[in-house]
Amino acid sequence: MASSKLHPDSAILIIGAGVFGLSTALWLARGGYKNVTVVDMQDTAASGYNPDTVDSASADINKIIRFSYGAEIDYQRLAMQAAAEWEDWNNQFAATTDASGLPADLRPDGAGLGERKLWRNCGMLRMSDGYQLSEVELRTLENMEKEGIREFQFRTDDPIDIDRAEKRQWGHKMDPCHRQERFGVHKAVLDSTAGFVVAYKSCSWAKYLAEKAGVKFILDPLRGKVIDISRSGDAVHEETPLVKTADGGGWTPSLLPEVSQLLETTAGSVVTIRVPQERQDLWERYSASNFPVITWRMDEGNGIYSFPRDEEGIVKIGYRKTKWTNYDDVNGLRISVPKTAHVTEKKETRIPITALEGIKGKLTHSWPEYIMTNLPDLAEFGLHSTKLCWYTDSIDNSFLVDYVPGRPGVAVCSGGSGHGFKFLPILGREVVKILEGQGESTPYGKLWGWRGADMTKGRNGLEEGEDGPRVLAKHRMASPQDWKI
Ligand SMILES: Cc1cc2nc3c(=O)[nH]c(=O)nc-3n(C[C@H](O)[C@H](O)[C@H](O)COP(=O)(O)OP(=O)(O)OC[C@H]3O[C@@H](n4cnc5c(N)ncnc54)[C@H](O)[C@@H]3O)c2cc1C
């Protein structure tokens, strides 16, 4: 349906039960839309979005919740609004006595659940590698000052902030890597409002809320897999797209080729280390009570981040310096496509050796290595796993939420660009406004609207194409023999 035609009984089909689909479905149902269906080619719910079986950006063990957005104050504001919702979800989740519709590990009597929390306010330490904070960091602090939240940020080089951190019980997270002692310098800012969410539980919770609000789900490799979206071609239904699923015909991953000018599929490199519970010293040290989320050199947009250990002792570390591409033929176009189990036979869990060395450390490497520099006491365990996690990046790292030009009734809601998860409880509120045609009058409608791509300029790496250096096939991939640190 076109924006003007959207009415409470409109049949709305959402393709994909990840963060963007779930949040949109939830807010449509809350807004009174009665005929909303989410389809997905993976049965995401069967395993409770277990990252071992569900291959998507959203199905993960944890994701960062942060408010630091440099000069991008609209994202900072939306993240703050999302934080209030996360708090509310935490309370609702902890209080729910309803077991129906929840996967086993979210039920009130769920075994091995650990804390009944979706989001954990463990703080986030934004560490710089050098002797000064970056420009992006300074803009972040300025914008936080503007919004009245600067007092929750603690600079490690400011005696007033250090004192405030101590008084508010955050002192122990100011320099958990002992950088001042080891390197004589530690330039960082601890954000005491940030932390992480347990991603798979949060997706299950959002699906549960959406279902309760009346959303229907078809999560099935055949009936839920959309292979084509085309116009109906008849005058009566001219604005009703036809959606073809895999149980009715051929197969193509290219649903909307027109977005390939604006969005690119890229892969992030993620590794884990397992801390054994018998090592009580490290088990305690890396718990969320004692260890913050850390980002390192992220102000340059290309650093490394890590989480405290989870309930199983898993410490996740991600590498953002380079996001990889994987080019393939799609309907006559060469575009980057994910190498995930449900898209290709050639699922890839290995990561390029360059990323691995950047994360774990290698003396001859020019990139400063994360584990050996910052978490050397974990080195003895070696790596536990590696994974490629597929992003949809936009040309400017802003989301893309709008009707697709020339395709009545079809909207795109994507382009998470590595930072969409934190908005799960609130993203759909803004998406619905855009779908209802109010996008022009909202900051997010303007930010996320369909935009022309200047083909003569850099487009977040998309312009590199297949000749660029990020193509996975050009890299030697790490194998388990390389996991020793
Ligand atoms: C390595 C990595 C780290 C990240 N870290 C963070 C973080 O710390 N904090 C943060 O806020 N954000 C983070 N993000 C970003 C966040 O995870 C994404 O923005 C968000 O999960 C994207 O959700 P999505 O719904 O667009 O995509 P996905 O979660 O990938 O979901 C898409 C769904 O669509 C389904 N689908 C695809 N094609 C079809 C089809 N043809 N038919 C039917 N179903 C289909 C898939 O099966 C899948 O379930 C990270 C992302 C990555 C990759």
XYZ file of C-alpha atoms and ligand atoms in Angstrom:
538
model
C 0.000 0.000 0.000
C 1.143 3.572 -0.587
C 1.563 5.832 2.401
C -1.730 7.639 1.775
C -3.587 4.331 1.578
C -2.376 2.922 4.897
C -5.389 2.140 7.088
C -5.904 -0.057 10.150
C -6.930 -3.084 8.065
C -4.151 -2.801 5.487
C -2.383 -6.089 4.914
C 1.196 -5.311 5.912
C 3.880 -7.882 5.248
C 7.261 -7.453 6.906
C 10.145 -9.473 5.512
C 12.648 -10.393 8.208
C 12.172 -11.012 11.934
C 15.370 -9.218 12.984
C 15.561 -5.972 14.946
C 14.145 -3.806 12.153
C 11.236 -6.146 11.367
C 10.367 -6.877 14.993
C 10.367 -3.276 16.102
C 8.318 -2.136 13.099
C 5.777 -4.928 13.627
C 5.460 -4.135 17.314
C 4.831 -0.431 16.776
C 2.433 -1.032 13.861
C 0.365 -3.337 16.067
C 0.497 -0.830 18.923
C -0.633 1.846 16.464
C -3.811 -0.072 15.696
C -2.786 -1.915 12.534
C -4.581 -5.228 12.731
C -3.222 -7.170 9.801
C 0.541 -7.321 10.251
C 2.507 -10.453 9.348
C 6.246 -10.991 9.713
C 7.866 -13.640 7.529
C 11.352 -15.004 7.884
C 13.167 -17.763 6.032
C 14.712 -18.872 9.312
C 12.726 -20.224 12.205
C 14.272 -17.651 14.493
C 11.875 -18.432 17.330
C 12.423 -22.199 17.500
C 15.795 -21.770 19.159
C 15.069 -18.402 20.783
C 17.309 -16.528 18.297
C 20.204 -18.754 19.287
C 23.256 -17.420 17.410
C 24.469 -20.986 16.840
C 21.458 -21.768 14.670
C 20.063 -18.424 13.522
C 22.270 -16.588 11.060
C 21.441 -12.895 11.249
C 22.908 -9.687 12.635
C 20.316 -9.619 15.409
C 20.787 -13.181 16.679
C 23.842 -12.732 18.840
C 24.924 -13.145 22.423
C 25.242 -9.444 23.174
C 25.236 -5.989 21.623
C 26.414 -2.627 22.895
C 24.038 0.022 24.182
C 25.773 3.379 23.880
C 24.814 7.027 23.629
C 28.088 8.421 22.329
C 27.462 9.547 18.777
C 30.001 12.327 18.175
C 28.196 15.208 16.472
C 25.158 13.070 15.572
C 22.829 14.336 18.248
C 19.659 12.811 16.747
C 21.067 9.320 17.281
C 22.209 10.267 20.786
C 18.674 11.418 21.585
C 17.055 8.320 20.122
C 19.460 6.120 22.065
C 18.506 7.916 25.284
C 14.837 7.338 24.518
C 15.568 3.696 23.753
C 17.383 3.392 27.091
C 14.208 4.341 28.950
C 12.367 1.607 27.024
C 15.114 -0.947 27.769
C 14.698 -0.153 31.442
C 10.967 -0.663 31.102
C 11.479 -3.959 29.222
C 13.840 -5.114 31.979
C 11.148 -4.478 34.572
C 8.400 -6.112 32.505
C 10.592 -9.106 31.736
C 11.573 -9.625 35.355
C 7.956 -9.349 36.458
C 6.281 -11.520 33.823
C 4.594 -14.644 35.085
C 3.269 -15.532 31.646
C 5.111 -18.521 30.191
C 3.109 -18.915 26.973
C 4.826 -17.681 23.845
C 8.187 -17.344 25.517
C 11.063 -19.633 24.593
C 12.196 -21.980 27.346
C 15.088 -19.869 28.584
C 12.940 -16.747 28.965
C 10.150 -18.378 30.954
C 9.821 -17.376 34.584
C 10.906 -20.891 35.574
C 13.570 -21.095 32.829
C 16.538 -23.252 33.710
C 20.057 -21.871 33.700
C 18.764 -18.384 33.074
C 21.124 -16.381 35.212
C 19.912 -12.834 35.700
C 16.404 -11.981 34.539
C 17.642 -8.982 32.631
C 17.685 -8.071 28.964
C 19.906 -5.062 29.366
C 22.811 -4.620 31.695
C 24.117 -1.211 32.740
C 27.755 -2.258 33.164
C 29.162 0.962 31.704
C 31.223 1.466 28.583
C 34.807 2.652 28.518
C 35.740 4.510 25.349
C 39.515 4.089 25.257
C 41.803 6.018 23.000
C 45.173 4.594 22.058
C 47.150 7.801 22.281
C 47.823 10.818 24.430
C 44.634 12.704 23.687
C 40.949 12.207 23.162
C 39.815 12.326 19.557
C 37.702 15.057 17.972
C 34.744 12.661 17.817
C 35.078 12.057 21.559
C 35.155 15.780 22.266
C 32.013 16.318 20.146
C 30.317 13.508 22.076
C 31.110 15.188 25.380
C 29.871 18.528 24.044
C 26.574 17.026 22.956
C 26.172 15.246 26.256
C 26.733 18.527 28.029
C 24.067 20.083 25.827
C 21.550 17.387 26.730
C 22.311 17.477 30.451
C 23.920 14.023 30.635
C 27.588 15.015 30.846
C 27.659 14.254 34.586
C 27.374 10.511 33.802
C 30.578 10.619 31.725
C 33.896 10.295 33.554
C 37.121 11.375 31.855
C 40.115 9.413 33.100
C 42.289 12.542 32.896
C 39.978 14.861 34.813
C 40.335 14.898 38.620
C 36.748 16.125 39.083
C 35.390 13.317 36.925
C 37.623 10.753 38.664
C 36.323 11.895 42.010
C 32.714 11.758 40.832
C 33.274 8.255 39.430
C 34.629 7.092 42.781
C 31.728 8.581 44.709
C 29.220 6.919 42.376
C 30.896 3.491 42.660
C 32.305 3.487 39.117
C 35.954 3.984 40.054
C 36.884 0.321 39.515
C 35.839 0.512 35.861
C 37.916 3.573 34.980
C 41.063 1.629 34.038
C 40.314 -2.106 34.065
C 43.196 -2.842 31.682
C 45.666 -1.048 33.986
C 46.875 1.052 31.123
C 48.133 3.928 33.267
C 50.389 1.565 35.209
C 51.507 -0.457 32.190
C 51.899 2.278 29.566
C 52.023 5.483 31.601
C 48.996 6.859 29.780
C 45.298 6.139 29.818
C 43.020 8.485 27.902
C 39.430 7.338 28.056
C 35.890 8.239 29.023
C 33.687 5.930 31.054
C 29.991 6.225 30.199
C 28.097 5.072 33.258
C 24.772 5.064 31.410
C 25.875 2.533 28.757
C 26.240 -1.248 28.745
C 24.986 -4.172 26.695
C 21.879 -6.191 25.938
C 21.568 -9.948 25.789
C 20.676 -9.881 22.107
C 18.976 -13.246 21.573
C 16.775 -12.854 24.644
C 15.852 -9.327 23.609
C 14.732 -10.483 20.147
C 12.636 -13.256 21.692
C 11.105 -10.740 24.080
C 10.286 -8.310 21.257
C 8.676 -11.133 19.261
C 6.674 -12.117 22.331
C 5.415 -8.536 22.753
C 4.603 -8.238 19.048
C 2.687 -11.522 19.053
C 0.747 -10.426 22.114
C -0.109 -7.202 20.289
C -1.587 -9.261 17.412
C 1.278 -9.652 14.927
C 1.345 -12.962 12.998
C 4.637 -14.703 12.300
C 5.533 -17.143 9.527
C 9.030 -18.356 10.287
C 9.755 -21.074 7.800
C 12.457 -21.855 5.216
C 9.859 -22.233 2.465
C 6.687 -20.340 3.389
C 8.683 -17.569 5.044
C 11.316 -17.082 2.369
C 10.495 -14.238 -0.007
C 12.014 -14.660 -3.428
C 10.347 -11.918 -5.401
C 8.437 -8.694 -4.916
C 6.673 -7.414 -8.005
C 3.725 -5.222 -8.861
C 0.348 -6.908 -9.251
C -0.062 -5.484 -12.733
C -3.827 -5.096 -12.573
C -5.660 -1.815 -12.287
C -7.647 -2.675 -9.181
C -4.644 -3.731 -7.137
C -2.056 -1.576 -8.824
C -0.524 -0.494 -5.536
C -0.445 -3.940 -4.015
C 2.896 -5.641 -4.547
C 2.914 -9.375 -5.115
C 5.239 -11.239 -2.834
C 6.416 -14.656 -3.892
C 7.765 -17.117 -1.335
C 10.106 -20.019 -1.839
C 7.354 -22.619 -1.626
C 5.960 -21.156 -4.866
C 8.875 -20.797 -7.281
C 12.495 -19.969 -8.087
C 15.128 -18.418 -5.864
C 16.792 -15.012 -5.869
C 18.396 -13.086 -3.001
C 17.894 -9.806 -4.824
C 14.557 -8.493 -3.663
C 15.219 -4.810 -4.267
C 18.150 -4.265 -6.644
C 17.573 -0.500 -6.524
C 18.921 -0.325 -2.959
C 22.319 -1.591 -4.060
C 23.296 2.054 -4.757
C 22.668 2.892 -1.105
C 23.246 -0.256 0.924
C 26.023 -2.795 0.973
C 26.305 -6.138 2.695
C 29.544 -6.352 4.638
C 30.927 -8.672 7.283
C 32.324 -7.836 10.688
C 34.874 -10.154 12.319
C 34.026 -11.461 15.757
C 35.960 -13.818 18.038
C 35.263 -15.243 21.462
C 37.419 -16.375 24.354
C 36.042 -18.708 27.004
C 36.999 -17.985 30.623
C 36.705 -21.243 32.603
C 34.681 -20.911 35.803
C 37.425 -22.726 37.730
C 39.554 -19.618 37.227
C 37.648 -17.688 39.873
C 40.002 -14.693 39.744
C 39.345 -14.116 36.049
C 35.709 -15.205 36.286
C 35.176 -12.373 38.777
C 37.402 -9.866 37.018
C 35.578 -10.219 33.685
C 32.050 -10.266 35.124
C 29.759 -7.383 34.159
C 29.883 -6.178 37.760
C 33.614 -5.605 37.483
C 34.341 -5.102 33.811
C 32.765 -2.625 31.381
C 32.141 -2.874 27.683
C 35.285 -1.459 26.076
C 35.730 0.272 22.774
C 39.237 0.961 21.632
C 40.110 3.493 18.937
C 36.469 3.429 17.873
C 36.436 7.218 17.600
C 38.229 6.701 14.335
C 35.265 4.528 13.359
C 37.398 1.468 12.931
C 38.546 0.070 16.224
C 37.913 -2.960 18.371
C 35.328 -3.581 21.076
C 34.844 -6.203 23.783
C 32.223 -7.282 26.299
C 32.398 -8.594 29.833
C 32.037 -12.399 30.024
C 28.531 -13.804 29.734
C 26.915 -16.486 31.912
C 28.918 -19.172 30.090
C 32.210 -17.363 30.475
C 32.261 -16.127 26.876
C 34.075 -12.850 26.199
C 33.118 -11.506 22.761
C 35.534 -9.268 20.861
C 34.699 -7.536 17.575
C 36.932 -5.989 14.940
C 35.599 -2.985 13.069
C 38.694 -1.778 11.291
C 37.699 -3.426 8.040
C 34.278 -4.683 7.021
C 34.571 -7.376 4.390
C 32.591 -7.850 1.180
C 31.581 -10.948 -0.769
C 30.656 -10.282 -4.393
C 28.391 -12.587 -6.363
C 26.052 -12.552 -9.376
C 22.572 -11.437 -8.473
C 20.207 -11.044 -11.406
C 22.925 -9.701 -13.641
C 24.343 -7.403 -10.985
C 27.571 -7.943 -9.058
C 26.738 -7.134 -5.454
C 28.031 -8.146 -2.062
C 25.919 -10.908 -0.476
C 26.216 -12.625 2.900
C 27.932 -15.989 3.222
C 25.383 -17.252 5.706
C 23.839 -20.685 5.989
C 20.453 -19.588 4.681
C 21.677 -17.627 1.692
C 24.504 -19.727 0.333
C 25.862 -23.221 0.549
C 29.209 -21.615 1.304
C 28.617 -20.427 4.864
C 31.813 -18.922 6.254
C 32.696 -18.845 9.939
C 36.410 -18.174 9.489
C 37.657 -14.588 9.608
C 40.517 -13.039 7.626
C 43.912 -13.482 9.252
C 44.370 -9.672 9.259
C 41.361 -9.278 11.544
C 42.464 -12.146 13.743
C 45.930 -10.689 14.173
C 44.495 -7.252 14.922
C 42.394 -8.771 17.673
C 44.761 -11.200 19.297
C 48.165 -9.660 18.709
C 51.232 -10.310 16.623
C 54.478 -8.511 17.210
C 55.163 -7.773 13.574
C 51.697 -6.406 12.914
C 51.402 -2.680 12.295
C 47.970 -2.453 13.900
C 48.102 -2.303 17.707
C 46.737 -5.610 18.913
C 43.847 -5.695 21.269
C 44.205 -8.769 23.447
C 47.935 -8.573 24.057
C 47.710 -4.844 24.723
C 44.585 -4.702 26.821
C 43.494 -8.158 28.021
C 46.779 -10.102 28.261
C 45.519 -12.274 31.123
C 43.105 -13.924 28.674
C 45.843 -14.909 26.242
C 46.472 -18.286 27.873
C 43.024 -19.549 26.821
C 43.429 -18.926 23.096
C 40.353 -18.211 21.019
C 37.179 -20.216 21.499
C 35.465 -19.361 18.181
C 35.446 -17.006 15.218
C 32.509 -15.710 13.247
C 31.623 -13.377 10.410
C 28.608 -11.249 11.332
C 26.849 -9.642 8.378
C 25.941 -5.980 8.445
C 23.843 -3.978 6.019
C 25.810 -0.756 5.733
C 24.417 2.392 4.183
C 26.474 4.916 2.241
C 26.528 7.264 5.253
C 25.992 4.831 8.167
C 22.461 6.175 8.651
C 19.477 3.851 8.381
C 17.358 3.678 5.233
C 13.635 3.791 5.993
C 11.328 4.962 3.216
C 9.051 3.918 0.391
C 11.062 2.663 -2.576
C 10.742 5.082 -5.510
C 8.808 3.552 -8.399
C 7.490 0.658 -6.321
C 4.131 1.595 -4.850
C 3.439 -0.160 -1.587
C 7.007 -1.276 -1.006
C 9.092 0.268 1.754
C 12.640 -0.521 2.819
C 13.685 -0.510 6.453
C 17.324 -1.466 6.733
C 20.880 -0.135 6.740
C 21.579 -0.833 10.437
C 25.259 -0.102 9.676
C 26.481 -1.821 12.818
C 24.527 0.277 15.321
C 20.849 -0.620 14.995
C 20.322 -3.059 17.829
C 20.152 -0.549 20.662
C 17.055 0.957 19.036
C 15.030 -2.284 19.081
C 12.413 -1.051 21.571
C 11.882 2.268 19.813
C 12.924 2.134 16.157
C 9.443 1.062 15.000
C 7.884 4.181 16.518
C 9.803 6.293 14.005
C 9.344 3.786 11.166
C 5.558 3.899 11.539
C 5.582 7.704 11.290
C 7.506 7.410 8.037
C 5.151 4.717 6.681
C 2.192 6.945 7.555
C 3.685 9.705 5.449
C 4.897 11.982 8.254
C 8.567 11.384 7.520
C 9.141 14.893 6.160
C 8.271 16.400 9.521
C 10.348 14.150 11.786
C 14.125 14.304 12.291
C 14.407 10.590 11.597
C 12.234 10.733 8.481
C 14.677 13.306 7.130
C 17.749 11.375 8.287
C 16.627 7.973 7.005
C 14.752 8.976 3.857
C 15.608 7.689 0.394
C 18.626 9.661 -0.742
C 20.511 10.038 -3.952
C 23.996 8.629 -3.983
C 26.715 10.908 -5.303
C 28.522 8.387 -7.463
C 31.584 10.642 -7.729
C 32.210 10.609 -3.978
C 33.094 8.038 -1.337
C 30.095 6.015 -0.224
C 31.329 4.328 2.942
C 33.421 1.927 0.868
C 30.556 0.838 -1.404
C 32.233 2.691 -4.267
C 35.204 0.293 -4.082
C 33.196 -2.526 -5.577
C 34.805 -5.776 -6.438
C 38.188 -4.178 -7.130
C 38.507 -2.993 -3.555
C 40.760 -4.438 -0.873
C 37.917 -5.624 1.394
C 36.811 -8.521 -0.814
C 36.952 -11.676 1.321
C 38.217 -13.834 -1.513
C 41.423 -11.765 -1.569
C 42.254 -12.608 2.035
C 43.836 -15.590 3.706
C 41.361 -16.924 6.206
C 42.337 -17.930 9.732
C 41.880 -21.534 10.814
C 41.738 -23.020 14.344
C 45.548 -23.468 14.230
C 45.747 -19.662 14.343
C 43.590 -19.390 17.461
C 46.439 -19.773 19.906
C 47.482 -16.415 21.341
C 29.244 -7.787 14.041
C 28.092 -6.888 14.377
C 28.106 -6.198 15.580
C 27.082 -5.322 15.899
N 27.121 -4.699 17.101
C 26.115 -3.870 17.458
C 26.123 -3.276 18.736
O 27.019 -3.538 19.552
N 25.109 -2.423 19.064
C 24.106 -2.137 18.192
O 23.222 -1.346 18.534
N 24.065 -2.717 16.959
C 25.039 -3.578 16.585
N 25.018 -4.183 15.365
C 23.965 -3.825 14.414
C 22.683 -4.603 14.614
O 22.970 -5.937 14.918
C 21.871 -4.493 13.329
O 21.690 -3.117 12.989
C 20.517 -5.148 13.426
O 20.590 -6.390 14.088
C 19.963 -5.330 12.025
O 18.698 -5.927 12.091
P 17.950 -6.323 10.757
O 16.572 -6.693 11.155
O 18.104 -5.260 9.729
O 18.775 -7.547 10.145
P 18.946 -9.064 10.616
O 19.056 -9.202 12.061
O 20.063 -9.615 9.784
O 17.582 -9.744 10.203
C 17.210 -9.924 8.880
C 16.254 -11.111 8.834
O 15.680 -11.147 7.536
C 15.581 -12.489 7.123
N 15.562 -12.479 5.661
C 16.525 -11.997 4.832
N 16.145 -12.181 3.543
C 14.916 -12.789 3.585
C 14.029 -13.253 2.580
N 14.307 -13.115 1.274
N 12.865 -13.838 2.965
C 12.578 -13.978 4.293
N 13.396 -13.577 5.281
C 14.549 -12.985 4.919
C 16.826 -13.148 7.718
O 16.626 -14.553 7.858
C 16.968 -12.442 9.060
O 16.357 -13.152 10.121
C 26.021 -5.091 14.997
C 25.985 -5.793 13.790
C 27.005 -6.687 13.482
C 26.933 -7.432 12.181
